[in-house]
Amino acid sequence: MRRDLVKVLAPIVFIVLALGFYFVLLGGRGLELVRSGEAAAVGLGIGVLLLPLVGVWIVYATLRAGLQHQHLSRRIHEEGLELDVSDLPRRPSGRVDRDAADALFEQVKEEWEADPDNWRHSYRLARAYDYAGDRGRARETMRRAVALEKLERTQSPD
């Protein structure tokens, strides 16, 4: 388990550190341009300074979403509600066969329609969307699952 964690965290830490280094270099170049005092260079420098800010926000949002999804995944696993795709046919690439993924999606969609305000059903639907290849809806539905789970945690009398 610990070795798997290191295999996942090491590349993430490396990428975040590399991006941090890049953002510092980019910020330095932006400051140099602003300090030059020339109108065009100042304008360009301001634009260059915005890039690291946007980059930091993207890294933060991505890591935050990943941690939230991992939290839901852990809870789903503990509750024994993971989608079982082990017996579904696969393509040579390893992805679930499209027809099998669509059939799984229809089954999970029915569960979700019966109780759309349950984060567990939204999580399972997001995973089914992913298996079916609809990443946009998978992300949107996972965001809904995160919000519903957070609402459930804040309202539960623990």
PDB file of C-alpha atoms in Angstrom:
ATOM      1  CA  MET A   1       0.000   0.000   0.000  1.00  0.00           C
ATOM      2  CA  ARG A   2       2.746   2.459   0.984  1.00  0.00           C
ATOM      3  CA  ARG A   3       4.712   1.633  -2.160  1.00  0.00           C
ATOM      4  CA  ASP A   4       1.623   2.343  -4.293  1.00  0.00           C
ATOM      5  CA  LEU A   5       1.203   5.678  -2.539  1.00  0.00           C
ATOM      6  CA  VAL A   6       4.807   6.633  -3.313  1.00  0.00           C
ATOM      7  CA  LYS A   7       4.336   5.598  -6.963  1.00  0.00           C
ATOM      8  CA  VAL A   8       1.383   7.992  -7.187  1.00  0.00           C
ATOM      9  CA  LEU A   9       2.738  10.854  -5.080  1.00  0.00           C
ATOM     10  CA  ALA A  10       6.290  11.010  -6.474  1.00  0.00           C
ATOM     11  CA  PRO A  11       5.274  12.153  -9.983  1.00  0.00           C
ATOM     12  CA  ILE A  12       2.742  14.599  -8.550  1.00  0.00           C
ATOM     13  CA  VAL A  13       5.325  16.153  -6.236  1.00  0.00           C
ATOM     14  CA  PHE A  14       7.854  16.313  -9.087  1.00  0.00           C
ATOM     15  CA  ILE A  15       5.379  18.026 -11.429  1.00  0.00           C
ATOM     16  CA  VAL A  16       4.270  20.528  -8.767  1.00  0.00           C
ATOM     17  CA  LEU A  17       7.884  21.383  -7.926  1.00  0.00           C
ATOM     18  CA  ALA A  18       8.800  21.715 -11.622  1.00  0.00           C
ATOM     19  CA  LEU A  19       5.799  23.972 -12.197  1.00  0.00           C
ATOM     20  CA  GLY A  20       6.716  26.011  -9.115  1.00  0.00           C
ATOM     21  CA  PHE A  21      10.241  26.487 -10.474  1.00  0.00           C
ATOM     22  CA  TYR A  22       8.808  27.479 -13.864  1.00  0.00           C
ATOM     23  CA  PHE A  23       6.367  29.927 -12.251  1.00  0.00           C
ATOM     24  CA  VAL A  24       9.202  31.585 -10.302  1.00  0.00           C
ATOM     25  CA  LEU A  25      11.297  31.948 -13.470  1.00  0.00           C
ATOM     26  CA  LEU A  26       8.336  33.276 -15.412  1.00  0.00           C
ATOM     27  CA  GLY A  27       7.509  35.732 -12.618  1.00  0.00           C
ATOM     28  CA  GLY A  28      11.115  36.953 -12.631  1.00  0.00           C
ATOM     29  CA  ARG A  29      10.962  37.602 -16.365  1.00  0.00           C
ATOM     30  CA  GLY A  30       7.686  39.448 -15.923  1.00  0.00           C
ATOM     31  CA  LEU A  31       9.202  41.672 -13.238  1.00  0.00           C
ATOM     32  CA  GLU A  32      12.200  42.418 -15.464  1.00  0.00           C
ATOM     33  CA  LEU A  33       9.862  43.514 -18.230  1.00  0.00           C
ATOM     34  CA  VAL A  34       7.836  45.730 -15.874  1.00  0.00           C
ATOM     35  CA  ARG A  35      11.009  47.298 -14.423  1.00  0.00           C
ATOM     36  CA  SER A  36      12.274  48.221 -17.889  1.00  0.00           C
ATOM     37  CA  GLY A  37       9.818  51.108 -17.898  1.00  0.00           C
ATOM     38  CA  GLU A  38       9.002  50.909 -21.597  1.00  0.00           C
ATOM     39  CA  ALA A  39       5.246  50.937 -22.205  1.00  0.00           C
ATOM     40  CA  ALA A  40       5.149  47.833 -24.415  1.00  0.00           C
ATOM     41  CA  ALA A  41       7.471  45.893 -22.098  1.00  0.00           C
ATOM     42  CA  VAL A  42       5.432  46.891 -19.015  1.00  0.00           C
ATOM     43  CA  GLY A  43       2.225  45.698 -20.690  1.00  0.00           C
ATOM     44  CA  LEU A  44       3.876  42.455 -21.726  1.00  0.00           C
ATOM     45  CA  GLY A  45       5.393  42.074 -18.252  1.00  0.00           C
ATOM     46  CA  ILE A  46       1.990  42.384 -16.603  1.00  0.00           C
ATOM     47  CA  GLY A  47       0.684  39.713 -18.943  1.00  0.00           C
ATOM     48  CA  VAL A  48       3.637  37.456 -18.141  1.00  0.00           C
ATOM     49  CA  LEU A  49       3.076  37.991 -14.389  1.00  0.00           C
ATOM     50  CA  LEU A  50      -0.520  36.825 -14.760  1.00  0.00           C
ATOM     51  CA  LEU A  51       0.569  33.459 -16.202  1.00  0.00           C
ATOM     52  CA  PRO A  52       2.089  32.106 -12.949  1.00  0.00           C
ATOM     53  CA  LEU A  53      -0.982  33.262 -11.020  1.00  0.00           C
ATOM     54  CA  VAL A  54      -3.270  31.381 -13.384  1.00  0.00           C
ATOM     55  CA  GLY A  55      -0.920  28.396 -13.257  1.00  0.00           C
ATOM     56  CA  VAL A  56      -0.923  28.300  -9.458  1.00  0.00           C
ATOM     57  CA  TRP A  57      -4.720  28.453  -9.444  1.00  0.00           C
ATOM     58  CA  ILE A  58      -4.933  25.578 -11.951  1.00  0.00           C
ATOM     59  CA  VAL A  59      -2.503  23.425  -9.942  1.00  0.00           C
ATOM     60  CA  TYR A  60      -4.403  24.168  -6.723  1.00  0.00           C
ATOM     61  CA  ALA A  61      -7.817  23.420  -8.272  1.00  0.00           C
ATOM     62  CA  THR A  62      -6.545  20.194  -9.846  1.00  0.00           C
ATOM     63  CA  LEU A  63      -4.941  18.916  -6.632  1.00  0.00           C
ATOM     64  CA  ARG A  64      -7.994  19.881  -4.588  1.00  0.00           C
ATOM     65  CA  ALA A  65     -10.345  18.054  -6.970  1.00  0.00           C
ATOM     66  CA  GLY A  66      -8.078  15.006  -6.940  1.00  0.00           C
ATOM     67  CA  LEU A  67      -8.093  14.886  -3.140  1.00  0.00           C
ATOM     68  CA  GLN A  68     -11.864  15.291  -3.049  1.00  0.00           C
ATOM     69  CA  HIS A  69     -12.341  12.486  -5.578  1.00  0.00           C
ATOM     70  CA  GLN A  70      -9.961  10.273  -3.612  1.00  0.00           C
ATOM     71  CA  HIS A  71     -11.975  10.936  -0.451  1.00  0.00           C
ATOM     72  CA  LEU A  72     -15.182   9.844  -2.192  1.00  0.00           C
ATOM     73  CA  SER A  73     -13.452   6.825  -3.677  1.00  0.00           C
ATOM     74  CA  ARG A  74     -12.283   5.741  -0.237  1.00  0.00           C
ATOM     75  CA  ARG A  75     -15.785   6.112   1.217  1.00  0.00           C
ATOM     76  CA  ILE A  76     -17.363   4.204  -1.679  1.00  0.00           C
ATOM     77  CA  HIS A  77     -14.815   1.427  -1.225  1.00  0.00           C
ATOM     78  CA  GLU A  78     -15.478   1.253   2.526  1.00  0.00           C
ATOM     79  CA  GLU A  79     -19.209   1.021   1.861  1.00  0.00           C
ATOM     80  CA  GLY A  80     -18.729  -1.686  -0.800  1.00  0.00           C
ATOM     81  CA  LEU A  81     -20.425   0.362  -3.521  1.00  0.00           C
ATOM     82  CA  GLU A  82     -17.690   0.438  -6.149  1.00  0.00           C
ATOM     83  CA  LEU A  83     -18.699  -0.361  -9.702  1.00  0.00           C
ATOM     84  CA  ASP A  84     -17.553  -3.880 -10.517  1.00  0.00           C
ATOM     85  CA  VAL A  85     -16.147  -3.844 -14.030  1.00  0.00           C
ATOM     86  CA  SER A  86     -13.848  -6.820 -13.576  1.00  0.00           C
ATOM     87  CA  ASP A  87     -16.031  -9.143 -15.659  1.00  0.00           C
ATOM     88  CA  LEU A  88     -16.809  -6.664 -18.457  1.00  0.00           C
ATOM     89  CA  PRO A  89     -15.206  -7.271 -21.863  1.00  0.00           C
ATOM     90  CA  ARG A  90     -12.245  -5.061 -22.669  1.00  0.00           C
ATOM     91  CA  ARG A  91     -10.649  -3.614 -25.767  1.00  0.00           C
ATOM     92  CA  PRO A  92      -7.001  -4.399 -26.544  1.00  0.00           C
ATOM     93  CA  SER A  93      -6.157  -1.030 -24.943  1.00  0.00           C
ATOM     94  CA  GLY A  94      -7.607  -2.233 -21.643  1.00  0.00           C
ATOM     95  CA  ARG A  95     -10.605   0.102 -21.698  1.00  0.00           C
ATOM     96  CA  VAL A  96     -14.031  -1.389 -21.098  1.00  0.00           C
ATOM     97  CA  ASP A  97     -15.815  -2.337 -24.341  1.00  0.00           C
ATOM     98  CA  ARG A  98     -18.122   0.463 -25.466  1.00  0.00           C
ATOM     99  CA  ASP A  99     -21.335  -1.598 -25.542  1.00  0.00           C
ATOM    100  CA  ALA A 100     -20.607  -3.038 -22.089  1.00  0.00           C
ATOM    101  CA  ALA A 101     -19.821   0.438 -20.748  1.00  0.00           C
ATOM    102  CA  ASP A 102     -23.079   1.782 -22.198  1.00  0.00           C
ATOM    103  CA  ALA A 103     -25.055  -1.066 -20.595  1.00  0.00           C
ATOM    104  CA  LEU A 104     -23.358  -0.369 -17.252  1.00  0.00           C
ATOM    105  CA  PHE A 105     -24.148   3.315 -17.658  1.00  0.00           C
ATOM    106  CA  GLU A 106     -27.858   2.614 -18.224  1.00  0.00           C
ATOM    107  CA  GLN A 107     -27.998   0.459 -15.084  1.00  0.00           C
ATOM    108  CA  VAL A 108     -26.257   3.083 -12.934  1.00  0.00           C
ATOM    109  CA  LYS A 109     -28.348   5.878 -14.461  1.00  0.00           C
ATOM    110  CA  GLU A 110     -31.511   4.114 -13.304  1.00  0.00           C
ATOM    111  CA  GLU A 111     -30.101   3.920  -9.765  1.00  0.00           C
ATOM    112  CA  TRP A 112     -29.256   7.629  -9.914  1.00  0.00           C
ATOM    113  CA  GLU A 113     -32.702   8.595 -11.238  1.00  0.00           C
ATOM    114  CA  ALA A 114     -34.282   6.826  -8.254  1.00  0.00           C
ATOM    115  CA  ASP A 115     -32.266   8.984  -5.811  1.00  0.00           C
ATOM    116  CA  PRO A 116     -30.406  11.842  -7.564  1.00  0.00           C
ATOM    117  CA  ASP A 117     -29.596  13.665  -4.324  1.00  0.00           C
ATOM    118  CA  ASN A 118     -27.510  10.794  -2.952  1.00  0.00           C
ATOM    119  CA  TRP A 119     -23.815  11.475  -3.502  1.00  0.00           C
ATOM    120  CA  ARG A 120     -23.127   7.737  -3.816  1.00  0.00           C
ATOM    121  CA  HIS A 121     -25.336   7.478  -6.889  1.00  0.00           C
ATOM    122  CA  SER A 122     -23.774  10.609  -8.374  1.00  0.00           C
ATOM    123  CA  TYR A 123     -20.296   9.169  -7.776  1.00  0.00           C
ATOM    124  CA  ARG A 124     -21.243   5.865  -9.412  1.00  0.00           C
ATOM    125  CA  LEU A 125     -22.837   7.736 -12.334  1.00  0.00           C
ATOM    126  CA  ALA A 126     -19.672   9.795 -12.787  1.00  0.00           C
ATOM    127  CA  ARG A 127     -17.617   6.580 -12.934  1.00  0.00           C
ATOM    128  CA  ALA A 128     -20.089   5.082 -15.420  1.00  0.00           C
ATOM    129  CA  TYR A 129     -19.807   8.204 -17.594  1.00  0.00           C
ATOM    130  CA  ASP A 130     -16.029   7.802 -17.487  1.00  0.00           C
ATOM    131  CA  TYR A 131     -16.190   4.141 -18.514  1.00  0.00           C
ATOM    132  CA  ALA A 132     -18.549   5.130 -21.342  1.00  0.00           C
ATOM    133  CA  GLY A 133     -16.003   7.709 -22.528  1.00  0.00           C
ATOM    134  CA  ASP A 134     -17.940  10.882 -21.656  1.00  0.00           C
ATOM    135  CA  ARG A 135     -15.286  12.660 -19.608  1.00  0.00           C
ATOM    136  CA  GLY A 136     -17.026  16.042 -19.577  1.00  0.00           C
ATOM    137  CA  ARG A 137     -20.177  14.683 -17.976  1.00  0.00           C
ATOM    138  CA  ALA A 138     -18.066  12.493 -15.695  1.00  0.00           C
ATOM    139  CA  ARG A 139     -16.292  15.576 -14.298  1.00  0.00           C
ATOM    140  CA  GLU A 140     -19.537  17.520 -13.967  1.00  0.00           C
ATOM    141  CA  THR A 141     -21.261  14.636 -12.170  1.00  0.00           C
ATOM    142  CA  MET A 142     -18.253  14.058  -9.904  1.00  0.00           C
ATOM    143  CA  ARG A 143     -18.367  17.742  -8.884  1.00  0.00           C
ATOM    144  CA  ARG A 144     -22.022  17.182  -7.969  1.00  0.00           C
ATOM    145  CA  ALA A 145     -21.086  14.080  -5.950  1.00  0.00           C
ATOM    146  CA  VAL A 146     -18.421  16.052  -4.069  1.00  0.00           C
ATOM    147  CA  ALA A 147     -20.901  18.819  -3.238  1.00  0.00           C
ATOM    148  CA  LEU A 148     -23.576  16.350  -2.112  1.00  0.00           C
ATOM    149  CA  GLU A 149     -21.132  14.404   0.061  1.00  0.00           C
ATOM    150  CA  LYS A 150     -19.892  17.617   1.670  1.00  0.00           C
ATOM    151  CA  LEU A 151     -23.506  18.637   2.345  1.00  0.00           C
ATOM    152  CA  GLU A 152     -24.175  15.240   3.914  1.00  0.00           C
ATOM    153  CA  ARG A 153     -21.106  15.542   6.159  1.00  0.00           C
ATOM    154  CA  THR A 154     -22.019  19.037   7.350  1.00  0.00           C
ATOM    155  CA  GLN A 155     -25.617  18.044   8.083  1.00  0.00           C
ATOM    156  CA  SER A 156     -24.926  14.726   9.823  1.00  0.00           C
ATOM    157  CA  PRO A 157     -25.063  14.878  13.636  1.00  0.00           C
ATOM    158  CA  ASP A 158     -21.682  13.262  14.460  1.00  0.00           C
TER     159      ASP A 158
END
